[in-house]
XYZ file of N, CA and C in Angstrom:
687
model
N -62.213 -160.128 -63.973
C -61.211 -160.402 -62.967
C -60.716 -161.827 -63.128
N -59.350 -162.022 -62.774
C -58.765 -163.275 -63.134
C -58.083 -163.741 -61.463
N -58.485 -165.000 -60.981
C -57.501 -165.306 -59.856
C -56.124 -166.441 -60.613
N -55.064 -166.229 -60.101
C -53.883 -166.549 -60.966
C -53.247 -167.060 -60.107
N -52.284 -168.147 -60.585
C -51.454 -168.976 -59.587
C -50.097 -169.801 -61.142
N -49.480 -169.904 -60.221
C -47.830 -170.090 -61.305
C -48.204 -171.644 -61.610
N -48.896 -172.508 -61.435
C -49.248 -172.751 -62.171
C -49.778 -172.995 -63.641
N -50.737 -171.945 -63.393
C -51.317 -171.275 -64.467
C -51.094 -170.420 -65.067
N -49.658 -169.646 -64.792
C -49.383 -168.532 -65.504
C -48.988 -168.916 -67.109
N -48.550 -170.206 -67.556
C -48.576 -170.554 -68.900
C -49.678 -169.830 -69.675
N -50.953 -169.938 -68.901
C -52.275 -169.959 -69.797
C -52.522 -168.423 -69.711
N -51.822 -167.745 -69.180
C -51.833 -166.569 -69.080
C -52.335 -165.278 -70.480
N -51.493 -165.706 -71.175
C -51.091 -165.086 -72.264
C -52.130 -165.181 -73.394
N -52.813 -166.453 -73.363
C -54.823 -166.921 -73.816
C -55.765 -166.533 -73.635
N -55.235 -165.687 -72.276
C -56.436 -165.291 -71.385
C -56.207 -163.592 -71.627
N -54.751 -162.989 -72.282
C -54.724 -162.153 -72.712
C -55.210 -161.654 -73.795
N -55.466 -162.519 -74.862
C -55.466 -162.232 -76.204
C -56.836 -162.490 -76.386
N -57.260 -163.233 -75.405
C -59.055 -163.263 -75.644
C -59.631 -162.230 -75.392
N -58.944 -160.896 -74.401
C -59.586 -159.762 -73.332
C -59.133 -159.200 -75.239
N -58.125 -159.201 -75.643
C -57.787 -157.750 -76.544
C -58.819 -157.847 -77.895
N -59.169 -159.374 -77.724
C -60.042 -159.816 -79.118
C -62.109 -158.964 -78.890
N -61.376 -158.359 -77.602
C -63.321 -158.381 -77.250
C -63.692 -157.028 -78.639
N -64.673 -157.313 -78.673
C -65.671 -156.325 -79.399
C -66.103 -155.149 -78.525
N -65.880 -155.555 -77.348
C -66.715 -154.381 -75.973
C -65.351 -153.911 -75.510
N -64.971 -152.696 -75.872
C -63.564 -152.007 -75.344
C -63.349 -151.480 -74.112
N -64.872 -150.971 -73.723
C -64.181 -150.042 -72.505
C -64.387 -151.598 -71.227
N -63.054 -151.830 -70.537
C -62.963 -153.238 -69.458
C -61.434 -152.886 -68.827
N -61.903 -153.410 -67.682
C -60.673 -153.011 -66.962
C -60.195 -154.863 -66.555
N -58.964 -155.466 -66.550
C -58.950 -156.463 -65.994
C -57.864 -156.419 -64.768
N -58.475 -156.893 -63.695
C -57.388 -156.877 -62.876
C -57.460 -158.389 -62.313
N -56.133 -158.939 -62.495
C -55.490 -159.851 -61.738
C -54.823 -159.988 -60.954
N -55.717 -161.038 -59.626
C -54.959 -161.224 -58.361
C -54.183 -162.626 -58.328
N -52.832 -162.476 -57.836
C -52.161 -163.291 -57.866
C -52.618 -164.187 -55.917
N -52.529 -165.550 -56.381
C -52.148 -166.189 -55.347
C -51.425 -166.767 -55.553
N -50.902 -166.914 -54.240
C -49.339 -166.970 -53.948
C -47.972 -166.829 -54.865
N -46.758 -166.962 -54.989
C -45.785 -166.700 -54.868
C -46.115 -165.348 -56.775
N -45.870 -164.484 -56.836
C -46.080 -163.761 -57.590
C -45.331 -163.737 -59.000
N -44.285 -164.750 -58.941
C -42.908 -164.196 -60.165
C -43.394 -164.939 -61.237
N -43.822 -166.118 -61.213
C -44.069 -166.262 -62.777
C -45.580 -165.972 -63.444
N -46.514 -165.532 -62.830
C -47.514 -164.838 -63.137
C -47.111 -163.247 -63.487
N -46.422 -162.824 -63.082
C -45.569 -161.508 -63.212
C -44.974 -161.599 -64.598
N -44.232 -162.455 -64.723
C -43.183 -162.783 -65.878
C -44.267 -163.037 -67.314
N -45.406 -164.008 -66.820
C -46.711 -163.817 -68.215
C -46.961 -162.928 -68.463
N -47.667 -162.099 -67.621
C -47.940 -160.699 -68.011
C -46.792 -159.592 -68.582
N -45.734 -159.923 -68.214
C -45.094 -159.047 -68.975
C -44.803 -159.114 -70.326
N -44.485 -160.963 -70.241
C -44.231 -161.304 -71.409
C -44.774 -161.066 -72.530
N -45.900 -161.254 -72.487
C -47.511 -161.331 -73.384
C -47.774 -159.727 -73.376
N -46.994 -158.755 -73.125
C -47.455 -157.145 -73.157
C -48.575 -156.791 -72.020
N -49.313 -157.870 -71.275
C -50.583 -156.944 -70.794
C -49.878 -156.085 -69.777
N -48.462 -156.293 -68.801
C -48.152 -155.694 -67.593
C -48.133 -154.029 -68.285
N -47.906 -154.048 -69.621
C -47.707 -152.499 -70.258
C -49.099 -152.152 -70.415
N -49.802 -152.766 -70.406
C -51.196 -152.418 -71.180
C -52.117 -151.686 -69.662
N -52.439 -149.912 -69.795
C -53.059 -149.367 -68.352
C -54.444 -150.114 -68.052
N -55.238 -150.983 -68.825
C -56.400 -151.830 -68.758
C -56.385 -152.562 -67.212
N -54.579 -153.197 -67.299
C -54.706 -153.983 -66.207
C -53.985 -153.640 -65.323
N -54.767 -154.327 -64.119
C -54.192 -153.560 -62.648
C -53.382 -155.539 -61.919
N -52.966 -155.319 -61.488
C -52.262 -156.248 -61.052
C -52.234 -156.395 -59.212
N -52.506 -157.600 -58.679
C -51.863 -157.293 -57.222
C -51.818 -158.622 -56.854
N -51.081 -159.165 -55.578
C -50.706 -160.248 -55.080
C -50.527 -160.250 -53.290
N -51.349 -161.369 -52.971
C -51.303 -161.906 -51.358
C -50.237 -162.296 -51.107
N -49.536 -162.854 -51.585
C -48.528 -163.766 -50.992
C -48.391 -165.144 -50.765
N -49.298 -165.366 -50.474
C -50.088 -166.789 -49.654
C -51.278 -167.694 -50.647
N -50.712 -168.792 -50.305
C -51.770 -169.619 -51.837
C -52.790 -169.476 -50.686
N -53.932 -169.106 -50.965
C -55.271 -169.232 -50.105
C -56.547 -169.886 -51.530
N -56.432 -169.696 -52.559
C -56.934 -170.644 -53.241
C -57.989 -169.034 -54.262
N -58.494 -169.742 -55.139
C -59.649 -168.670 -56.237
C -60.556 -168.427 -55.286
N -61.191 -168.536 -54.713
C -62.277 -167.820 -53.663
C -62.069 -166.692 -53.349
N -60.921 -166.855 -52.077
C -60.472 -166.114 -51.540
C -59.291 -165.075 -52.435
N -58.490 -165.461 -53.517
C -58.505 -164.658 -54.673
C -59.094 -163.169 -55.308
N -60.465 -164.178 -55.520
C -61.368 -163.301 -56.223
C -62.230 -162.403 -55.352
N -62.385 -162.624 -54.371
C -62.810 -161.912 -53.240
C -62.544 -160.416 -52.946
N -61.008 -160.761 -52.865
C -59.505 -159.650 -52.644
C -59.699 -158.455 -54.028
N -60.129 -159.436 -54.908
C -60.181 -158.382 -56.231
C -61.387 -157.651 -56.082
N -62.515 -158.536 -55.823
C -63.668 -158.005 -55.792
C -63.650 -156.435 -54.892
N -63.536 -156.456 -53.944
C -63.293 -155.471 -53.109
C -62.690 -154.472 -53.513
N -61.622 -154.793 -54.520
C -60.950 -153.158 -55.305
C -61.324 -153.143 -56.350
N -62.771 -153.353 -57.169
C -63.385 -153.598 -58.259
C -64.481 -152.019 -58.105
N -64.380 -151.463 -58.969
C -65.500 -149.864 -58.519
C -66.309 -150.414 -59.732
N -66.118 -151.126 -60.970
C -67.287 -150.822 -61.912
C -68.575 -152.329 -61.449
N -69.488 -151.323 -62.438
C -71.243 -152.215 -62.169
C -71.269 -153.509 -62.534
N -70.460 -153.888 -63.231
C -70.280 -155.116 -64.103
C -69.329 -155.615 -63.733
N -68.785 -156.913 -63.034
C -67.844 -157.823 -63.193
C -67.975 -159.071 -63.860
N -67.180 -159.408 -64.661
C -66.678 -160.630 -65.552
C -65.959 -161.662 -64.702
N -65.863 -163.201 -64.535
C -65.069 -163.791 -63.858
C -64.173 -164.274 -65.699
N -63.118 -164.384 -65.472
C -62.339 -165.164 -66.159
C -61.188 -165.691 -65.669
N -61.213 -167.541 -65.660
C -60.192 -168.144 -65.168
C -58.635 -168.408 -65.735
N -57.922 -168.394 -65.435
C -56.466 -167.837 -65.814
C -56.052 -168.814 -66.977
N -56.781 -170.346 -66.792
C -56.499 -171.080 -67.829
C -57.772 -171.241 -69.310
N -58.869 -170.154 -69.336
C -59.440 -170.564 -69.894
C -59.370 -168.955 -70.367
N -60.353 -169.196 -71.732
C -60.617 -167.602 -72.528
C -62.079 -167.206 -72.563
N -62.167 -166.319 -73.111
C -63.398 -165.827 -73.243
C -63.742 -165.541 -75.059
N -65.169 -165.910 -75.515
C -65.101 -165.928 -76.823
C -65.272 -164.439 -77.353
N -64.743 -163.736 -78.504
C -64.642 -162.653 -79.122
C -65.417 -161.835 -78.363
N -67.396 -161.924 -78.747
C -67.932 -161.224 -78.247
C -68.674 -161.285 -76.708
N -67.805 -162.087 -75.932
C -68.556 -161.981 -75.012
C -69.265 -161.204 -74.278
N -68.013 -159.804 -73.871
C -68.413 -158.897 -73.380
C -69.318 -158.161 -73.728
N -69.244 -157.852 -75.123
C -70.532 -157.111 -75.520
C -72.105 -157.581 -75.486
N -71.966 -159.146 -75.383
C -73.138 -159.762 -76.076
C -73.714 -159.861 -74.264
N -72.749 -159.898 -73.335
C -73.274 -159.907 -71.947
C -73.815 -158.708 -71.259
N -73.042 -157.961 -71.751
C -73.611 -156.579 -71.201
C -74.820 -155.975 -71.716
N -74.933 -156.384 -73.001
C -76.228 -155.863 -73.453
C -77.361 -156.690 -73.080
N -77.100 -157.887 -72.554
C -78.287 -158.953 -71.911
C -78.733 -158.132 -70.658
N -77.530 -157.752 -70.040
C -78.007 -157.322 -68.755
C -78.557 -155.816 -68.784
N -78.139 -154.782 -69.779
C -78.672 -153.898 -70.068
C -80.074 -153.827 -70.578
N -80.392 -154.742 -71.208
C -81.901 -155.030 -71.641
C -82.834 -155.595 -70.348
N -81.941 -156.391 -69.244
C -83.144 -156.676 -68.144
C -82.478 -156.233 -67.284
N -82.450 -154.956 -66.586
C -81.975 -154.031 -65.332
C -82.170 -154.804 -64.215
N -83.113 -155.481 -64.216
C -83.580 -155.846 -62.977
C -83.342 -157.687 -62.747
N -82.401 -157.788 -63.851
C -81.714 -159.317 -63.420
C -79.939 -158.869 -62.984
N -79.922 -159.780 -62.216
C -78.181 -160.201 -61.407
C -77.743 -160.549 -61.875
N -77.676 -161.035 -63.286
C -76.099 -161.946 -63.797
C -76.335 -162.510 -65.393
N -75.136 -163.062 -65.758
C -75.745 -163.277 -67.173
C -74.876 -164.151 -67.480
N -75.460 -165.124 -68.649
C -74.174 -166.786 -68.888
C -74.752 -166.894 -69.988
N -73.603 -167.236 -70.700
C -73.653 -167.970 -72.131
C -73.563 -168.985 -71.860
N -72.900 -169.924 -73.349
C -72.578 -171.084 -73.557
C -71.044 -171.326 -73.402
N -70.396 -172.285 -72.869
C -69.255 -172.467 -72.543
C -68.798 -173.684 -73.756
N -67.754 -173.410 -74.381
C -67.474 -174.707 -74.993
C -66.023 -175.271 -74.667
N -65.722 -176.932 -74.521
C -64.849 -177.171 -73.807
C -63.494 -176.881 -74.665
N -62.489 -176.390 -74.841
C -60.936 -176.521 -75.540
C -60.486 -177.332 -75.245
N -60.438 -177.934 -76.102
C -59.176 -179.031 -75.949
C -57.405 -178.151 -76.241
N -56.418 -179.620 -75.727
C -55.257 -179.204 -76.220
C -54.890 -178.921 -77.607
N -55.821 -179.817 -78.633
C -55.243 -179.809 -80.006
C -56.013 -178.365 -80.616
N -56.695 -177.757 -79.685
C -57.722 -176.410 -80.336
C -58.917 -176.866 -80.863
N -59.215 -178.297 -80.592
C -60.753 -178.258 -80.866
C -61.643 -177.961 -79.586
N -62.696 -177.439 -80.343
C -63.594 -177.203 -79.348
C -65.101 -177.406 -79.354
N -65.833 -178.317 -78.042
C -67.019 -179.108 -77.923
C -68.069 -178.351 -77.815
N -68.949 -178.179 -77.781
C -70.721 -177.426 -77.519
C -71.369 -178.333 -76.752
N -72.187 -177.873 -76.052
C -72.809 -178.642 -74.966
C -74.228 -178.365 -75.129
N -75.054 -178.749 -75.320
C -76.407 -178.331 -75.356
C -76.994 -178.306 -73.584
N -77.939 -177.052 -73.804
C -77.930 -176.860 -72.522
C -79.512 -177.561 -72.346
N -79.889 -177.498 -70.945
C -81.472 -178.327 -70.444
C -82.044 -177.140 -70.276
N -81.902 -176.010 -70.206
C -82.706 -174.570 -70.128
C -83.037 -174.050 -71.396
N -84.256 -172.836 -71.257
C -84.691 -172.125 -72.317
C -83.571 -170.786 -72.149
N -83.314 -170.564 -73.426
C -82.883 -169.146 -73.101
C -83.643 -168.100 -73.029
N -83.112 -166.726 -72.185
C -83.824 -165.468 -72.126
C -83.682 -165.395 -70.685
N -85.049 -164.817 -69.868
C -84.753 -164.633 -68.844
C -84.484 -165.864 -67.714
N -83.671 -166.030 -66.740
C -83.789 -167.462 -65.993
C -84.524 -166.942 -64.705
N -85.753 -167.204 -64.002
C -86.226 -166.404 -63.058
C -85.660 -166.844 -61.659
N -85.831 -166.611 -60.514
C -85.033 -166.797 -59.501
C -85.345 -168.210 -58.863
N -84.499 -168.880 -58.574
C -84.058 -170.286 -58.298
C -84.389 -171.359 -59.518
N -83.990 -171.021 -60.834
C -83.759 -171.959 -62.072
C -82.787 -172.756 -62.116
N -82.084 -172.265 -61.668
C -80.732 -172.910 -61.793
C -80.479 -173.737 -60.650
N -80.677 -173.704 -59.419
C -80.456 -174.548 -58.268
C -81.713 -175.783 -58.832
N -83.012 -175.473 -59.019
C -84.296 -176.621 -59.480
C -83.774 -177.449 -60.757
N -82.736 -176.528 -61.465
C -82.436 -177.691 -63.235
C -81.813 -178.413 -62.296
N -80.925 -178.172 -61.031
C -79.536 -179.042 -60.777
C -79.684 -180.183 -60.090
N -80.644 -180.198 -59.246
C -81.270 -180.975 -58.082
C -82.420 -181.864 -58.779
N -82.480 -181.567 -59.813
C -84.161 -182.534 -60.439
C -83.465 -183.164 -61.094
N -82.247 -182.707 -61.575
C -81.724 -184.130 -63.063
C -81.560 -185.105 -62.737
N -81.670 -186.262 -63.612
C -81.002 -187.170 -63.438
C -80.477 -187.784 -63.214
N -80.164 -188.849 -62.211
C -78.295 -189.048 -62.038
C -77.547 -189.008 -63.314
N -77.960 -189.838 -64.259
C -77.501 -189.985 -65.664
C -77.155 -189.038 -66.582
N -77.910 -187.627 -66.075
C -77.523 -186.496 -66.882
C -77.063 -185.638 -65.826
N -76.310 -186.110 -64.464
C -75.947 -184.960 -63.188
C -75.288 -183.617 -64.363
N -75.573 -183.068 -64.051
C -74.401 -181.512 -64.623
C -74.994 -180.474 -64.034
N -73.814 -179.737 -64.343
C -74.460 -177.751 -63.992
C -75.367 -177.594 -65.342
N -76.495 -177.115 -64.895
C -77.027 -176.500 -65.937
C -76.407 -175.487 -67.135
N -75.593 -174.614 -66.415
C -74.914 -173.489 -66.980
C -73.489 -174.017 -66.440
N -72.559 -172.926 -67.192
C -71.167 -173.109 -66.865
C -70.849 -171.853 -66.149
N -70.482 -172.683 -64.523
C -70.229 -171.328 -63.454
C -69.063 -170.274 -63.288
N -68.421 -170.308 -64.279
C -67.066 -169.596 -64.419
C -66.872 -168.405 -65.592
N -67.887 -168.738 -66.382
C -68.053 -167.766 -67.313
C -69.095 -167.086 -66.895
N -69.646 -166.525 -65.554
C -70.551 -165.374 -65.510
C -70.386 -164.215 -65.594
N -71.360 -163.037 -65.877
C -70.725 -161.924 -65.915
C -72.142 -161.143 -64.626
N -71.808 -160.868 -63.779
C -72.776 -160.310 -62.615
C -72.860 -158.437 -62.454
N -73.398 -158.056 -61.778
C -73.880 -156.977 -61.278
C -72.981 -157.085 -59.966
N -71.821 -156.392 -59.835
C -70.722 -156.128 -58.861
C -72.027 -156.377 -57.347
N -72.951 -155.410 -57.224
C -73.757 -154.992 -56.099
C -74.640 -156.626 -55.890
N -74.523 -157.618 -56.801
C -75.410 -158.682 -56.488
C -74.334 -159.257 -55.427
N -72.866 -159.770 -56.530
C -71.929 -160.234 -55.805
C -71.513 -159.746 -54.598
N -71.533 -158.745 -53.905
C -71.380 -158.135 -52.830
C -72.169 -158.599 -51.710
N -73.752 -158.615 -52.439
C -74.856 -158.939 -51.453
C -75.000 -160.753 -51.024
N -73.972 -161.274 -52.062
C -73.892 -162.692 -51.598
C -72.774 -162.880 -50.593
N -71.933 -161.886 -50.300
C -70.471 -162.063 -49.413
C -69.417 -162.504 -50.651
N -69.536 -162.339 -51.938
C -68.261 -162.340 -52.766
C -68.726 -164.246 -52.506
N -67.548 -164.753 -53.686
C -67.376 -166.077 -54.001
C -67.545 -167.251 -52.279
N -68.147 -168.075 -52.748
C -68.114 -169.327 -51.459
C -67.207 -169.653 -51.030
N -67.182 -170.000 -49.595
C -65.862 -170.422 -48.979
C -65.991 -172.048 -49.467
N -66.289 -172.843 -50.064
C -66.183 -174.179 -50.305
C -65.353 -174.405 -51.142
N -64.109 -175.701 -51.457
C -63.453 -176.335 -51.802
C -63.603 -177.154 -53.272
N -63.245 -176.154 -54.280
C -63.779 -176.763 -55.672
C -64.511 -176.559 -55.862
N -65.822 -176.315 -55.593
C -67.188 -175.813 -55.853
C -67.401 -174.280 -55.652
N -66.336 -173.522 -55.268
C -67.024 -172.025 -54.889
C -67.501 -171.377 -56.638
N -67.373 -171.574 -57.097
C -68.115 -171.128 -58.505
C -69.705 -171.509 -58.551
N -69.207 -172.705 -58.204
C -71.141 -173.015 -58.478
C -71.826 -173.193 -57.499
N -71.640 -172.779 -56.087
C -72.053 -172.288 -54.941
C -72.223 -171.260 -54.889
N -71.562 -169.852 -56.048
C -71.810 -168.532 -55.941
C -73.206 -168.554 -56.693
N -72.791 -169.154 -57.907
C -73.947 -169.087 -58.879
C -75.125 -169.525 -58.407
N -75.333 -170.674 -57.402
C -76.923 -171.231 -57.311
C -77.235 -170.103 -56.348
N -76.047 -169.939 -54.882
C -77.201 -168.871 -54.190
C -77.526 -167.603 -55.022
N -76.782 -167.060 -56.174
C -77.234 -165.962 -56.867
C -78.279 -165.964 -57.468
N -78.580 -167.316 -57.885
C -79.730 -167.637 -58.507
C -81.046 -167.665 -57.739
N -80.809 -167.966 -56.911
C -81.372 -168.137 -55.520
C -82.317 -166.933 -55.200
N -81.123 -165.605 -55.259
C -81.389 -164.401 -55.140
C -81.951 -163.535 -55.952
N -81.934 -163.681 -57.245
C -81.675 -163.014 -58.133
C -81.766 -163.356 -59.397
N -82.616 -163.262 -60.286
C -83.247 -163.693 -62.078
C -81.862 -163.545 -62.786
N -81.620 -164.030 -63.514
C -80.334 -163.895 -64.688
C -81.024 -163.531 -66.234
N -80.130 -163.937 -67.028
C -80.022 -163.867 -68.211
C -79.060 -165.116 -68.757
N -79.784 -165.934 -69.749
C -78.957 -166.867 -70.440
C -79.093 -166.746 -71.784
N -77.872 -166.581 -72.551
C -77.665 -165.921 -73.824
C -77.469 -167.517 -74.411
N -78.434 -167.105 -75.637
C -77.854 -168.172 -77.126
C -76.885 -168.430 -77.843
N -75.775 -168.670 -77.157
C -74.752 -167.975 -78.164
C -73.131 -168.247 -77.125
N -72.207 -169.141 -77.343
C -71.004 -169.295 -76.387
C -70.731 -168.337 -75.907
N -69.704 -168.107 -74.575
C -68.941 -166.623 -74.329
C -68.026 -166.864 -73.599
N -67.675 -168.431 -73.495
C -66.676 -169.229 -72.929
C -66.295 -170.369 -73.319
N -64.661 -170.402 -73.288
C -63.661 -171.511 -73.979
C -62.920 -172.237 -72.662
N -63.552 -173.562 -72.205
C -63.385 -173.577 -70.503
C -62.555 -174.631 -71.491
N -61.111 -174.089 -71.221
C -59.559 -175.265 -71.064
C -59.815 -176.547 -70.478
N -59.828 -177.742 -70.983
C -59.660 -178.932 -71.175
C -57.782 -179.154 -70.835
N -57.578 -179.142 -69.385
C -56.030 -179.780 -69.308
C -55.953 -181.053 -68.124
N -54.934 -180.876 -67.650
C -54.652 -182.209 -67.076
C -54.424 -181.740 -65.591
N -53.800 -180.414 -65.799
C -54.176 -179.799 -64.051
C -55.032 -178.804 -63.842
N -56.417 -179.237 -64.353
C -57.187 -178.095 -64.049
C -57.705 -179.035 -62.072
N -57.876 -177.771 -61.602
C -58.450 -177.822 -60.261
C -59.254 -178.469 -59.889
N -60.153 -178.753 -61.075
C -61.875 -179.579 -60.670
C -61.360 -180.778 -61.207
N -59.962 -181.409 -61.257
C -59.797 -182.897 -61.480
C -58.808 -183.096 -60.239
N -58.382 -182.423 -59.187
C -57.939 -182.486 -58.113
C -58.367 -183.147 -57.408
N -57.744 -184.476 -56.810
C -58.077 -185.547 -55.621
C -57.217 -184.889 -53.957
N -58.172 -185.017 -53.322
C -57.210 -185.024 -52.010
C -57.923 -186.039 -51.080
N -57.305 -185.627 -49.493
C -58.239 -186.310 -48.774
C -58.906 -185.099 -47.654
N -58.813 -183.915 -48.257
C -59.846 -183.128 -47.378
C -61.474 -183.742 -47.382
N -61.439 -183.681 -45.806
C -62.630 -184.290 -45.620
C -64.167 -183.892 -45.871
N -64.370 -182.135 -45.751
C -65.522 -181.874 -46.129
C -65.993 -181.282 -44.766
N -66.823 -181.927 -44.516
C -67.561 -181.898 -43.101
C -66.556 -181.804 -42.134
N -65.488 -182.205 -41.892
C -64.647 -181.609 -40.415
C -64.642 -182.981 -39.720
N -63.473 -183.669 -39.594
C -63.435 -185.053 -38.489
C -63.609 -184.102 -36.902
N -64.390 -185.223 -36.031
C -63.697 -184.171 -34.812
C -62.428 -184.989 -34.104
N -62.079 -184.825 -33.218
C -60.540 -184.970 -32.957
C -60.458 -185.639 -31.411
N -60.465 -186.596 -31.585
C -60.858 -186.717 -30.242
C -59.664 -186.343 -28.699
């Protein structure tokens, strides 16, 4: 599932050609548009996927943000497996296959993450070495790597945008966090929280390196709530 905004509909067409490159065929992608619908409309057509029956398409109206997005999709999502993929970033060849069979081998884990590597504009692309073992991650690994590091080495352990979950986990968390820039890796720690994963050896994400990605967004939302006197 992809949450999409005209913005981002440039990157649209990246995010197409990475789904057609998969090795794992049978996938349905559906993208929800937030807000105003026409030039996310106009990518998809452009780029062939609006022809392609794989994808289902729908739109709010209203910028309410990727949370609440992906939420909307989630809810008209029937298969066991959901993929997140963000509108400006791709997914590597085999992801799908190499995820599904992680999670097919441990039934009884919630979710599964590769390695994310960063894209740049010129098409190079970085590797990150991760602070975890791979294989199984048991429940609350990922919240304990995040909270014990370092200041010097702060990071996500994993990269929260390339997961691929068990539809019925995501459900049992209430779908993506209502928080501001962080609902990715607020889904992921309470999932972790909840629920053992799988971390694969091996990339399954090309997280876009641009200049308006979301997680370099300044405002002055406050967080906590002023009260008003």
């Amino acid at each position: 599932m992809t949450a999409a905004h005209a913005a981002y509909a440039r990157y649209i067409p990246a995010a197409w050609a990475s789904l057609r490159r998969q090795s794992h065929r049978d996938w349905t992608w559906r993208v929800q548009v937030d807000g105003p619908p026409g030039d996310v409309l106009d990518a998809l057509k452009a780029c062939g996927a609006a022809a392609d029956d794989r994808v289902r398409t729908a739109a709010h109206g209203t910028g309410e943000g990727p949370a609440v997005a992906r939420n909307i999709a989630l809810g008209m999502c029937t298969a066991p497996l959901v993929q997140n993929l963000d509108a400006d970033d791709e997914l590597e060849d085999h992801a799908l296959a190499t995820l599904t069979d992680a999670l097919g081998a441990h039934p009884w884990t919630g979710f599964a993450v590769g390695h994310a590597r960063d894209l740049f504009p010129d098409g190079t692309l970085r590797s990150h070495s991760l602070p975890l073992s791979t294989g199984v991650l048991q429940r609350g690994a990922l919240p304990a790597a995040w909270t014990t590091s370092s200041p010097e080495a702060y990071r996500l352990p994993v990269h929260p945008a390339g997961v691929m979950w068990h539809r019925s986990l995501l459900l049992a968390l209430g779908g993506w966090s209502a928080l501001r820039g962080v609902e990715d890796t607020a889904t992921l720690m309470a999932g972790s929280a909840l629920a053992a994963g799988v971390l694969i050896d091996t990339p399954t994400l090309r997280y876009r390196r641009h200049g308006t990605q979301r997680s370099l967004e300044k405002s002055d939302f406050s967080g906590g709530g002023r009260s008003i006197p």
